[in-house]
Structures are given as C-alpha cells and as structure tokens.
mmCIF file of C-alpha atoms and ligand atoms in Angstrom:
data_model
loop_
_atom_site.group_PDB
_atom_site.id
_atom_site.type_symbol
_atom_site.label_atom_id
_atom_site.label_comp_id
_atom_site.label_asym_id
_atom_site.label_seq_id
_atom_site.Cartn_x
_atom_site.Cartn_y
_atom_site.Cartn_z
ATOM 1 C CA MET G 1 0.003 -0.001 0.001
ATOM 2 C CA MET G 2 1.254 3.488 -0.846
ATOM 3 C CA ASP G 3 1.963 5.830 2.033
ATOM 4 C CA GLY G 4 -0.687 8.494 2.528
ATOM 5 C CA ARG G 5 0.506 11.911 1.461
ATOM 6 C CA VAL G 6 -0.888 15.398 1.132
ATOM 7 C CA THR G 7 -1.983 16.213 -2.434
ATOM 8 C CA GLY G 8 -2.882 19.898 -2.259
ATOM 9 C CA VAL G 9 -3.985 22.893 -0.221
ATOM 10 C CA ARG G 10 -7.751 22.780 0.030
ATOM 11 C CA SER G 11 -8.408 25.959 2.016
ATOM 12 C CA ILE G 12 -7.139 28.482 4.518
ATOM 13 C CA GLU G 13 -8.849 29.534 7.732
ATOM 14 C CA LEU G 14 -8.308 33.002 9.211
ATOM 15 C CA GLY G 15 -9.436 34.709 12.389
ATOM 16 C CA VAL G 16 -10.556 38.281 11.645
ATOM 17 C CA ARG G 17 -11.661 41.116 13.935
ATOM 18 C CA ASP G 18 -14.698 42.286 11.967
ATOM 19 C CA LEU G 19 -16.325 39.423 10.114
ATOM 20 C CA ARG G 20 -18.713 41.633 8.142
ATOM 21 C CA LYS G 21 -15.971 43.976 6.949
ATOM 22 C CA SER G 22 -13.622 41.137 5.992
ATOM 23 C CA ALA G 23 -16.411 39.203 4.268
ATOM 24 C CA GLU G 24 -17.156 42.284 2.182
ATOM 25 C CA PHE G 25 -13.490 42.590 1.168
ATOM 26 C CA TYR G 26 -13.182 38.936 0.195
ATOM 27 C CA SER G 27 -16.422 38.889 -1.792
ATOM 28 C CA LYS G 28 -16.520 42.302 -3.481
ATOM 29 C CA VAL G 29 -12.827 43.117 -3.855
ATOM 30 C CA TRP G 30 -10.933 39.792 -3.769
ATOM 31 C CA ALA G 31 -13.813 38.276 -5.780
ATOM 32 C CA LEU G 32 -14.511 35.034 -3.921
ATOM 33 C CA GLU G 33 -18.099 33.870 -3.485
ATOM 34 C CA GLU G 34 -19.782 33.205 -0.147
ATOM 35 C CA VAL G 35 -21.069 29.609 -0.057
ATOM 36 C CA ALA G 36 -21.994 28.954 3.558
ATOM 37 C CA ALA G 37 -22.235 30.931 6.781
ATOM 38 C CA ALA G 38 -22.625 30.016 10.439
ATOM 39 C CA ALA G 39 -22.849 32.136 13.585
ATOM 40 C CA ASP G 40 -19.187 33.175 13.632
ATOM 41 C CA ALA G 41 -17.896 31.916 10.284
ATOM 42 C CA VAL G 42 -18.211 32.471 6.537
ATOM 43 C CA HIS G 43 -16.901 30.061 3.869
ATOM 44 C CA PHE G 44 -15.932 31.329 0.403
ATOM 45 C CA ARG G 45 -15.371 29.420 -2.811
ATOM 46 C CA GLY G 46 -13.253 30.319 -5.815
ATOM 47 C CA THR G 47 -14.181 29.656 -9.411
ATOM 48 C CA GLY G 48 -12.850 26.061 -9.241
ATOM 49 C CA GLY G 49 -14.653 23.022 -7.892
ATOM 50 C CA GLU G 50 -13.437 23.035 -4.265
ATOM 51 C CA HIS G 51 -16.321 23.582 -1.819
ATOM 52 C CA HIS G 52 -14.488 26.517 -0.210
ATOM 53 C CA LEU G 53 -10.980 27.899 -0.240
ATOM 54 C CA LEU G 54 -11.299 30.430 2.562
ATOM 55 C CA THR G 55 -13.005 30.362 5.945
ATOM 56 C CA LEU G 56 -13.212 33.534 8.038
ATOM 57 C CA ARG G 57 -14.073 33.377 11.734
ATOM 58 C CA GLU G 58 -14.603 36.385 13.976
ATOM 59 C CA ARG G 59 -11.897 36.531 16.668
ATOM 60 C CA PRO G 60 -10.612 39.241 19.062
ATOM 61 C CA LYS G 61 -7.281 39.257 17.188
ATOM 62 C CA PRO G 62 -6.322 38.320 13.625
ATOM 63 C CA SER G 63 -4.864 34.826 13.586
ATOM 64 C CA LEU G 64 -4.043 31.875 11.375
ATOM 65 C CA LEU G 65 -6.618 29.224 12.343
ATOM 66 C CA GLY G 66 -5.698 26.553 9.831
ATOM 67 C CA VAL G 67 -4.075 25.471 6.592
ATOM 68 C CA ASN G 68 -6.314 22.683 5.338
ATOM 69 C CA PHE G 69 -4.705 20.082 3.110
ATOM 70 C CA ALA G 70 -6.276 17.503 0.834
ATOM 71 C CA THR G 71 -5.380 13.852 0.520
ATOM 72 C CA THR G 72 -6.669 11.056 -1.659
ATOM 73 C CA ASP G 73 -9.041 9.027 0.549
ATOM 74 C CA ARG G 74 -9.959 7.993 4.084
ATOM 75 C CA ALA G 75 -7.190 5.395 4.292
ATOM 76 C CA ALA G 76 -4.632 8.110 3.490
ATOM 77 C CA VAL G 77 -6.143 10.361 6.180
ATOM 78 C CA ASP G 78 -5.775 7.536 8.725
ATOM 79 C CA GLN G 79 -2.183 6.846 7.636
ATOM 80 C CA LEU G 80 -1.223 10.526 7.833
ATOM 81 C CA CYS G 81 -2.783 10.801 11.287
ATOM 82 C CA ALA G 82 -0.814 7.783 12.515
ATOM 83 C CA LYS G 83 2.391 9.236 11.054
ATOM 84 C CA ALA G 84 1.736 12.615 12.702
ATOM 85 C CA ARG G 85 1.229 10.919 16.069
ATOM 86 C CA SER G 86 4.407 8.892 15.735
ATOM 87 C CA TYR G 87 6.305 12.105 14.925
ATOM 88 C CA GLY G 88 5.244 13.388 18.358
ATOM 89 C CA ILE G 89 3.294 16.475 17.267
ATOM 90 C CA LYS G 90 -0.011 17.631 18.731
ATOM 91 C CA VAL G 91 -2.935 15.823 17.039
ATOM 92 C CA ALA G 92 -6.498 16.764 18.015
ATOM 93 C CA GLY G 93 -8.480 13.539 18.325
ATOM 94 C CA GLU G 94 -9.022 10.755 15.797
ATOM 95 C CA PRO G 95 -9.947 11.373 12.135
ATOM 96 C CA ALA G 96 -13.704 11.952 11.952
ATOM 97 C CA PRO G 97 -16.470 13.084 9.590
ATOM 98 C CA LEU G 98 -16.472 16.880 9.114
ATOM 99 C CA PRO G 99 -19.560 19.152 9.277
ATOM 100 C CA ALA G 100 -21.693 18.828 6.138
ATOM 101 C CA ALA G 101 -22.448 22.559 6.168
ATOM 102 C CA ALA G 102 -18.736 23.218 5.529
ATOM 103 C CA GLY G 103 -18.426 20.715 2.694
ATOM 104 C CA GLY G 104 -18.122 17.556 4.792
ATOM 105 C CA GLY G 105 -15.393 14.975 4.242
ATOM 106 C CA TYR G 106 -13.241 13.072 6.704
ATOM 107 C CA GLY G 107 -10.200 14.499 8.446
ATOM 108 C CA PHE G 108 -8.230 15.553 11.513
ATOM 109 C CA ARG G 109 -6.510 18.632 12.927
ATOM 110 C CA PHE G 110 -2.943 18.909 14.130
ATOM 111 C CA GLU G 111 -0.199 21.432 14.800
ATOM 112 C CA THR G 112 3.200 21.644 13.147
ATOM 113 C CA PRO G 113 6.231 21.255 15.438
ATOM 114 C CA GLU G 114 6.184 25.065 15.781
ATOM 115 C CA GLY G 115 2.490 25.119 16.694
ATOM 116 C CA GLN G 116 0.979 26.250 13.379
ATOM 117 C CA PRO G 117 -2.606 24.900 13.092
ATOM 118 C CA MET G 118 -3.305 22.584 10.120
ATOM 119 C CA SER G 119 -5.735 19.897 9.035
ATOM 120 C CA ILE G 120 -5.895 17.129 6.455
ATOM 121 C CA SER G 121 -9.084 15.784 4.905
ATOM 122 C CA SER G 122 -10.451 13.731 2.029
ATOM 123 C CA ASP G 123 -13.824 13.372 0.337
ATOM 124 C CA GLY G 124 -14.841 17.019 0.713
ATOM 125 C CA ALA G 125 -17.731 18.242 -1.419
ATOM 126 C CA GLN G 126 -16.927 19.611 -4.862
ATOM 127 C CA HIS G 127 -19.095 22.089 -6.735
ATOM 128 C CA PRO G 128 -20.493 20.607 -9.939
ATOM 129 C CA ASN G 129 -19.998 23.926 -11.728
ATOM 130 C CA VAL G 130 -16.914 26.004 -12.286
ATOM 131 C CA VAL G 131 -17.227 29.716 -12.948
ATOM 132 C CA LEU G 132 -15.690 31.234 -16.060
ATOM 133 C CA ASP G 133 -14.228 34.576 -14.981
ATOM 134 C CA ARG G 134 -10.493 34.951 -15.418
ATOM 135 C CA SER G 135 -10.293 37.950 -13.079
ATOM 136 C CA ARG G 136 -11.324 35.810 -10.092
ATOM 137 C CA PRO G 137 -9.270 33.258 -8.075
ATOM 138 C CA THR G 138 -9.686 29.585 -8.922
ATOM 139 C CA LYS G 139 -7.979 27.976 -5.915
ATOM 140 C CA ILE G 140 -5.316 28.411 -3.247
ATOM 141 C CA SER G 141 -1.978 28.326 -5.063
ATOM 142 C CA HIS G 142 0.382 28.291 -2.098
ATOM 143 C CA VAL G 143 0.882 29.304 1.504
ATOM 144 C CA VAL G 144 4.159 30.724 2.824
ATOM 145 C CA LEU G 145 4.910 30.167 6.504
ATOM 146 C CA ASN G 146 7.535 32.027 8.530
ATOM 147 C CA SER G 147 9.533 29.688 10.689
ATOM 148 C CA GLY G 148 12.130 30.038 13.412
ATOM 149 C CA HIS G 149 13.349 26.510 12.640
ATOM 150 C CA ALA G 150 13.092 26.251 8.868
ATOM 151 C CA ASP G 151 15.153 23.065 8.535
ATOM 152 C CA ASN G 152 12.971 21.269 11.108
ATOM 153 C CA SER G 153 9.810 22.588 9.474
ATOM 154 C CA MET G 154 10.955 21.385 6.064
ATOM 155 C CA ALA G 155 11.771 17.940 7.468
ATOM 156 C CA PHE G 156 8.284 17.746 8.971
ATOM 157 C CA PHE G 157 6.531 18.579 5.697
ATOM 158 C CA ILE G 158 8.671 16.087 3.773
ATOM 159 C CA ASP G 159 8.853 13.194 6.272
ATOM 160 C CA VAL G 160 5.325 13.313 7.662
ATOM 161 C CA LEU G 161 3.137 14.939 5.010
ATOM 162 C CA GLY G 162 4.975 13.600 1.934
ATOM 163 C CA PHE G 163 6.075 16.915 0.351
ATOM 164 C CA ARG G 164 9.020 17.057 -2.089
ATOM 165 C CA HIS G 165 11.729 19.740 -2.113
ATOM 166 C CA SER G 166 11.505 22.009 -5.193
ATOM 167 C CA ASP G 167 14.074 24.801 -4.630
ATOM 168 C CA SER G 168 16.049 26.792 -2.050
ATOM 169 C CA THR G 169 16.929 30.480 -1.887
ATOM 170 C CA HIS G 170 18.871 32.135 0.935
ATOM 171 C CA MET G 171 15.684 32.770 2.853
ATOM 172 C CA MET G 172 13.140 30.268 1.556
ATOM 173 C CA GLU G 173 12.497 26.573 1.003
ATOM 174 C CA PHE G 174 9.913 25.665 -1.653
ATOM 175 C CA LEU G 175 7.954 22.428 -1.219
ATOM 176 C CA ARG G 176 5.491 20.686 -3.546
ATOM 177 C CA CYS G 177 2.788 18.096 -3.040
ATOM 178 C CA SER G 178 1.401 18.020 -6.623
ATOM 179 C CA SER G 179 2.580 19.150 -10.048
ATOM 180 C CA ASP G 180 2.537 22.770 -8.784
ATOM 181 C CA HIS G 181 6.132 23.913 -8.140
ATOM 182 C CA HIS G 182 5.227 24.820 -4.559
ATOM 183 C CA SER G 183 2.146 24.582 -2.396
ATOM 184 C CA ILE G 184 4.051 25.452 0.790
ATOM 185 C CA ALA G 185 7.136 27.607 1.199
ATOM 186 C CA ILE G 186 9.004 28.140 4.427
ATOM 187 C CA PHE G 187 10.611 31.486 5.147
ATOM 188 C CA ARG G 188 13.592 31.623 7.519
ATOM 189 C CA ASP G 189 12.467 34.041 10.218
ATOM 190 C CA SER G 190 12.636 34.498 13.975
ATOM 191 C CA GLY G 191 9.469 32.542 14.730
ATOM 192 C CA PRO G 192 6.268 31.024 13.371
ATOM 193 C CA SER G 193 3.700 33.203 11.609
ATOM 194 C CA LEU G 194 1.844 33.479 8.312
ATOM 195 C CA ASN G 195 3.901 35.180 5.585
ATOM 196 C CA HIS G 196 1.245 35.170 2.851
ATOM 197 C CA VAL G 197 -1.502 33.250 1.080
ATOM 198 C CA ALA G 198 -1.475 33.103 -2.735
ATOM 199 C CA TYR G 199 -4.634 32.663 -4.802
ATOM 200 C CA GLU G 200 -4.358 31.350 -8.354
ATOM 201 C CA LEU G 201 -5.779 33.270 -11.302
ATOM 202 C CA PRO G 202 -6.284 31.506 -14.651
ATOM 203 C CA ASN G 203 -3.834 33.624 -16.674
ATOM 204 C CA ILE G 204 -1.897 36.907 -16.781
ATOM 205 C CA ASP G 205 -4.801 38.839 -18.265
ATOM 206 C CA GLY G 206 -6.973 37.654 -15.368
ATOM 207 C CA LEU G 207 -4.302 38.601 -12.840
ATOM 208 C CA MET G 208 -4.078 42.105 -14.313
ATOM 209 C CA ARG G 209 -7.854 42.497 -14.313
ATOM 210 C CA GLY G 210 -8.016 41.330 -10.684
ATOM 211 C CA THR G 211 -5.175 43.680 -9.783
ATOM 212 C CA GLY G 212 -7.101 46.528 -11.407
ATOM 213 C CA ARG G 213 -10.155 45.674 -9.312
ATOM 214 C CA LEU G 214 -8.049 45.918 -6.144
ATOM 215 C CA LYS G 215 -6.661 49.302 -7.222
ATOM 216 C CA ARG G 216 -10.108 50.677 -8.093
ATOM 217 C CA ASN G 217 -11.191 49.717 -4.565
ATOM 218 C CA GLY G 218 -8.322 51.604 -2.961
ATOM 219 C CA PHE G 219 -5.896 48.727 -2.345
ATOM 220 C CA ASP G 220 -2.402 49.561 -3.630
ATOM 221 C CA ILE G 221 -0.133 46.975 -5.184
ATOM 222 C CA GLU G 222 2.363 46.528 -2.331
ATOM 223 C CA TRP G 223 4.710 44.423 -4.478
ATOM 224 C CA GLY G 224 4.417 43.644 -8.185
ATOM 225 C CA VAL G 225 3.478 43.062 -10.862
ATOM 226 C CA GLY G 226 6.508 40.830 -11.476
ATOM 227 C CA ARG G 227 7.615 37.260 -12.156
ATOM 228 C CA HIS G 228 9.294 35.264 -9.368
ATOM 229 C CA GLY G 229 12.473 33.182 -9.633
ATOM 230 C CA PRO G 230 11.633 29.780 -8.107
ATOM 231 C CA GLY G 231 8.253 28.701 -9.522
ATOM 232 C CA ASN G 232 8.379 31.301 -12.307
ATOM 233 C CA ASN G 233 4.953 32.575 -11.208
ATOM 234 C CA VAL G 234 3.617 36.059 -11.943
ATOM 235 C CA PHE G 235 2.760 37.951 -8.754
ATOM 236 C CA SER G 236 0.834 40.913 -7.410
ATOM 237 C CA TYR G 237 0.759 41.369 -3.615
ATOM 238 C CA PHE G 238 -1.748 43.209 -1.420
ATOM 239 C CA ILE G 239 -2.454 43.737 2.276
ATOM 240 C CA GLU G 240 -5.991 42.820 3.316
ATOM 241 C CA PRO G 241 -8.036 44.504 6.095
ATOM 242 C CA ASP G 242 -6.554 42.523 9.010
ATOM 243 C CA GLY G 243 -2.945 42.917 7.869
ATOM 244 C CA PHE G 244 -2.585 39.505 6.238
ATOM 245 C CA VAL G 245 -0.687 39.460 2.944
ATOM 246 C CA ALA G 246 -2.699 38.140 -0.015
ATOM 247 C CA GLU G 247 -1.197 37.428 -3.440
ATOM 248 C CA TYR G 248 -2.730 37.001 -6.863
ATOM 249 C CA THR G 249 -0.554 34.624 -8.856
ATOM 250 C CA THR G 250 -0.588 32.728 -12.134
ATOM 251 C CA GLU G 251 1.568 30.541 -14.418
ATOM 252 C CA LEU G 252 3.250 28.662 -11.549
ATOM 253 C CA ASP G 253 5.694 26.106 -13.010
ATOM 254 C CA GLN G 254 4.329 22.588 -13.413
ATOM 255 C CA ILE G 255 6.835 19.941 -12.321
ATOM 256 C CA ASP G 256 7.676 16.681 -14.059
ATOM 257 C CA GLU G 257 8.703 14.376 -11.177
ATOM 258 C CA ALA G 258 10.795 12.208 -13.497
ATOM 259 C CA THR G 259 13.136 14.962 -14.645
ATOM 260 C CA TYR G 260 12.973 17.816 -12.117
ATOM 261 C CA VAL G 261 16.199 18.900 -10.387
ATOM 262 C CA PRO G 262 15.957 21.272 -7.379
ATOM 263 C CA GLN G 263 18.256 24.322 -7.468
ATOM 264 C CA ASP G 264 20.075 26.053 -4.615
ATOM 265 C CA ALA G 265 20.510 29.672 -3.537
ATOM 266 C CA ALA G 266 23.667 30.194 -5.640
ATOM 267 C CA TYR G 267 21.744 29.195 -8.788
ATOM 268 C CA TRP G 268 18.880 31.585 -8.031
ATOM 269 C CA ASP G 269 21.296 34.440 -7.212
ATOM 270 C CA LYS G 270 22.708 34.118 -10.704
ATOM 271 C CA MET G 271 19.383 33.420 -12.415
ATOM 272 C CA VAL G 272 17.369 36.260 -10.839
ATOM 273 C CA PRO G 273 19.725 39.099 -9.899
ATOM 274 C CA VAL G 274 16.869 41.601 -9.338
ATOM 275 C CA ARG G 275 15.210 40.913 -6.025
ATOM 276 C CA GLY G 276 12.691 38.136 -6.535
ATOM 277 C CA ASP G 277 11.626 39.335 -9.995
ATOM 278 C CA ARG G 278 12.691 37.970 -13.392
ATOM 279 C CA TRP G 279 11.015 40.804 -15.264
ATOM 280 C CA GLY G 280 12.486 43.612 -13.151
ATOM 281 C CA THR G 281 9.122 45.398 -13.262
ATOM 282 C CA ALA G 282 8.010 44.925 -9.657
ATOM 283 C CA GLY G 283 10.529 47.114 -7.839
ATOM 284 C CA PRO G 284 11.085 46.419 -4.155
ATOM 285 C CA PRO G 285 8.146 45.516 -1.885
ATOM 286 C CA SER G 286 6.744 48.443 0.107
ATOM 287 C CA ASN G 287 7.979 48.846 3.683
ATOM 288 C CA ARG G 288 4.486 48.036 4.856
ATOM 289 C CA MET G 289 4.548 44.819 2.817
ATOM 290 C CA ARG G 290 7.914 43.822 4.268
ATOM 291 C CA PHE G 291 6.551 44.234 7.753
ATOM 292 C CA ALA G 292 3.264 42.496 6.899
ATOM 293 C CA MET G 293 5.145 39.492 5.450
ATOM 294 C CA SER G 294 6.950 39.084 8.754
ATOM 295 C CA GLY G 295 3.504 38.655 10.361
ATOM 296 C CA GLY G 296 3.964 42.002 12.108
ATOM 297 C CA LEU G 297 0.765 43.686 10.892
ATOM 298 C CA TYR G 298 -1.741 40.972 11.763
ATOM 299 C CA LEU G 299 0.073 40.102 14.994
ATOM 300 C CA GLY G 300 -0.099 43.792 15.927
ATOM 301 C CA THR G 301 3.564 44.376 16.681
ATOM 302 C CA GLU G 302 5.008 47.820 15.999
ATOM 303 C CA PRO G 303 7.323 48.210 12.996
ATOM 304 C CA PRO G 304 10.846 49.292 13.954
ATOM 305 C CA GLU G 305 11.872 52.780 12.929
ATOM 306 C CA ASN G 306 13.623 53.121 9.579
ATOM 307 C CA LEU G 307 12.410 49.706 8.559
ATOM 308 C CA ARG G 308 14.521 48.138 5.830
ATOM 309 C CA CYS G 309 13.800 45.017 3.866
ATOM 310 C CA GLU G 310 16.971 43.368 5.132
ATOM 311 C CA ASP G 311 15.849 43.863 8.745
ATOM 312 C CA VAL G 312 12.596 42.064 8.338
ATOM 313 C CA ILE G 313 12.709 39.467 5.626
ATOM 314 C CA GLY G 314 16.368 39.047 4.887
ATOM 315 C CA ARG G 315 18.409 39.413 1.769
ATOM 316 C CA LYS G 316 16.507 37.416 -0.798
ATOM 317 C CA LEU G 317 12.881 37.069 -1.656
ATOM 318 C CA GLY G 318 11.875 33.908 -3.476
HETATM 319 FE FE1 FE2 H 1 3.861 33.732 -3.087
#
C-alpha cells in the first residue's frame, strides 16, 4: 500500500476582527463567493470546484486558524494521522467526519512542530460547476509560513506529510505536493507566523484584471506586478483589512517528477539578480509589505523605525 501523502492545499482559515468587513473585502474586492455561513464563520469558494478555499471566523485578534490540506481518501487520512502521532506532534483527536455545512469529508486537525494549526481531509464536497471569470481566483496556489526553525519545518513537511523539495533560496524553502512547483514555502524568520496566502488566477490577463479591481477599490499593489524566480509565477501582492498578505498569482511552473532537479541559492542568485523578480518590473516591496510578510501587521507588533527590507525578511525574496 502506498503511504498516505498530502496532495494539495484545500483551504485556509483565518481569524478576523470584523467578520462583516472582511467578508465584504473577500467577496466584493478579492472576488470570492460566499457559499456557507454560520454564527461566527463564513466560507468562500473560488471559481474552481473546491467547496471553499477560505473560511473567516470572527476573533478578538487576527490569527491563522488553519491550513487545510487535501489527501486522496480515508485510508490516506488515517495513515497521515498515525504518522503525525508517531512524529510526536499535537494531534487533536481521531480522524472523523467533518460538518456537512462546511463541505463535509473526513479528516483531523494537528499542529506543526512550531504550533501552526493545520488539518488534512479527504472526500470534501466539490461544486459541480466552475465559474468562467479569469479575473477571479480559482484555488489556493500556495501558503508561505515564517519559521524560526526552517530546517525542522521542512523535514516535517517532507517526512510526515509527503512533500518534495523544489528549490532553495537564501531565505526560503519551496515544497510541492502536486505538479505545482510549490504549495508550501518556508521562510527563515525568527518565529512562526503566516507570511502570505497566494490565490491562483487563470492567466496573466486575469491577474491584471483582478489587480485593477483591487486598485479601483483603494488597495495599492504593495509588491508587483513581477515574475518570481523559483516557480516562475507572476505575482501581485496586497495587504488585506486585518494585515494579512494576499497574493494574486498565475503561471506557476508545473513539475515533471521524473526529470525535475531542485536548485540552490547560488543558482537563483545568478538566475534572478533583481530581487525576486525575473522581469524587473516589480521594484522592491513596500515597507508596509515587508513588515506584513513578517507577520507584524496581523500580529499587531510595531514596525521598527527606519524599517529596511533586510531587517525584516532578509536578503533574498523567493
Ligand atoms: Fe507567493
């Protein structure tokens, strides 16, 4: 029997201070669609088939409440749960059926070795229809986590969840669990927090149209539009109402497992000499973006005076 492994990021779950305000941003500006709501939570779908790709819950402080991964079937869920337990991390209960109102399925919750909340599930509901609008997100592309112990975090994702290593830069490790070049990236930082969540758009025209919608609604491009080094994806970064960083991205490299060779920081230094951008159009990220990517905005910590990129997120952006 094959070992159970994670096959994708299904959804992200965020704690927000003002549920109504955040729900308005994610529906009207970010262009997701509300599919289910409960007393303190709203679920949003993209234009793809996944039941929802974002859950917002009202909380006193903004917080990362979960990165929810997909796997193939119930047997894989059970195997992954057993592996997580044997690794010695915190696992909340046995795998169990999930609430039908939130798309159902079968899964369990756990925390990474650094205490980041995650879950894995299978058999979640899929929408029979997909929506044809290239300016709107289809799915979660990737999640970048800040880590105070990046090597340990990477080992956890590879050994327990079945990720493969795609590339390294000075500050980041890129990990894949499907043909997408990365679904998780780990940023070398002083401690655990959420760096950003990237939503996939169908193509560059869609990304530009979505970016225009953000601008028309008063949200500046904090970094972009450009094309990254590792992953080769086009990017446009924004800061949402609770200080989380949200990215529109498209054209992420698709990996052929049989032939792919991971590259190291020296390769990417030579390949992409302009900070994190093959095109050279993006310019540097705004100071606010640098601070937000460190988790500082949503965690509510004060930015240091004379903030410089190097102080907060290191020398190289992936
Ligand atoms: Fe990204």
